[in-house]
Amino acid sequence: MINEIKISHRDIELIKAELEANKPYEACGVLVGIINGSTALVEKALPVTNTKRTRTSFELDPKEHYNAWNEAEKDGMEIVGVYHTHPVSSAVPSLWDRETMQNDTSVWLIAGADGMRAYVWENDVKAVKITEY
Ligand SMILES: [Zn+2]
């Protein structure tokens, strides 16, 4: 299982900017990269339209999500994670997040009002270490 996610300073800044730009709504996107053992290495964060556009939930625009998946595959990469923002709450999975995570094996990175944290689902929510490069 994944226990570490490596993400560039540039992508962390991009996600923080997305958090601010979409306030008070949640922003979301995908993390494209490769899995190396128990590490998810993010090559780039790609913002995706939040079709729900609410303060407490998100849904990746299906067409953009598909295109991102396709592009990643062309480059020999995959979607290793999903990010979304919690503009008015902490970076802890909501009840809705927890339910959705159970059908998704990738890393969930949440940028909350109190910073950034990452998780995977393995019988329960497990924390994943974020390493900035
Ligand atoms: Zn959430």
PDB file of N, CA, C and O and ligand atoms in Angstrom, residues 84 86 94 97, ligand 1:
ATOM      1  N   HIS A  84      -8.453  17.589  -3.458  1.00  0.00           N
ATOM      2  CA  HIS A  84      -9.556  18.535  -3.371  1.00  0.00           C
ATOM      3  C   HIS A  84      -9.336  19.432  -2.172  1.00  0.00           C
ATOM      4  O   HIS A  84      -8.459  19.163  -1.345  1.00  0.00           O
ATOM      5  N   HIS A  86     -10.723  21.879   1.150  1.00  0.00           N
ATOM      6  CA  HIS A  86     -11.722  22.139   2.193  1.00  0.00           C
ATOM      7  C   HIS A  86     -11.511  23.583   2.627  1.00  0.00           C
ATOM      8  O   HIS A  86     -10.815  23.834   3.602  1.00  0.00           O
ATOM      9  N   SER A  94     -14.230  14.094   4.973  1.00  0.00           N
ATOM     10  CA  SER A  94     -15.608  14.216   5.449  1.00  0.00           C
ATOM     11  C   SER A  94     -16.274  12.850   5.350  1.00  0.00           C
ATOM     12  O   SER A  94     -15.697  11.903   4.803  1.00  0.00           O
ATOM     13  N   ASP A  97     -16.425  12.020   1.804  1.00  0.00           N
ATOM     14  CA  ASP A  97     -15.101  11.617   1.321  1.00  0.00           C
ATOM     15  C   ASP A  97     -14.823  10.162   1.693  1.00  0.00           C
ATOM     16  O   ASP A  97     -14.361   9.375   0.866  1.00  0.00           O
TER      17      ASP A  97
HETATM   18 ZN    ZN B   1     -13.617  16.517   1.237  1.00  0.00          ZN
END
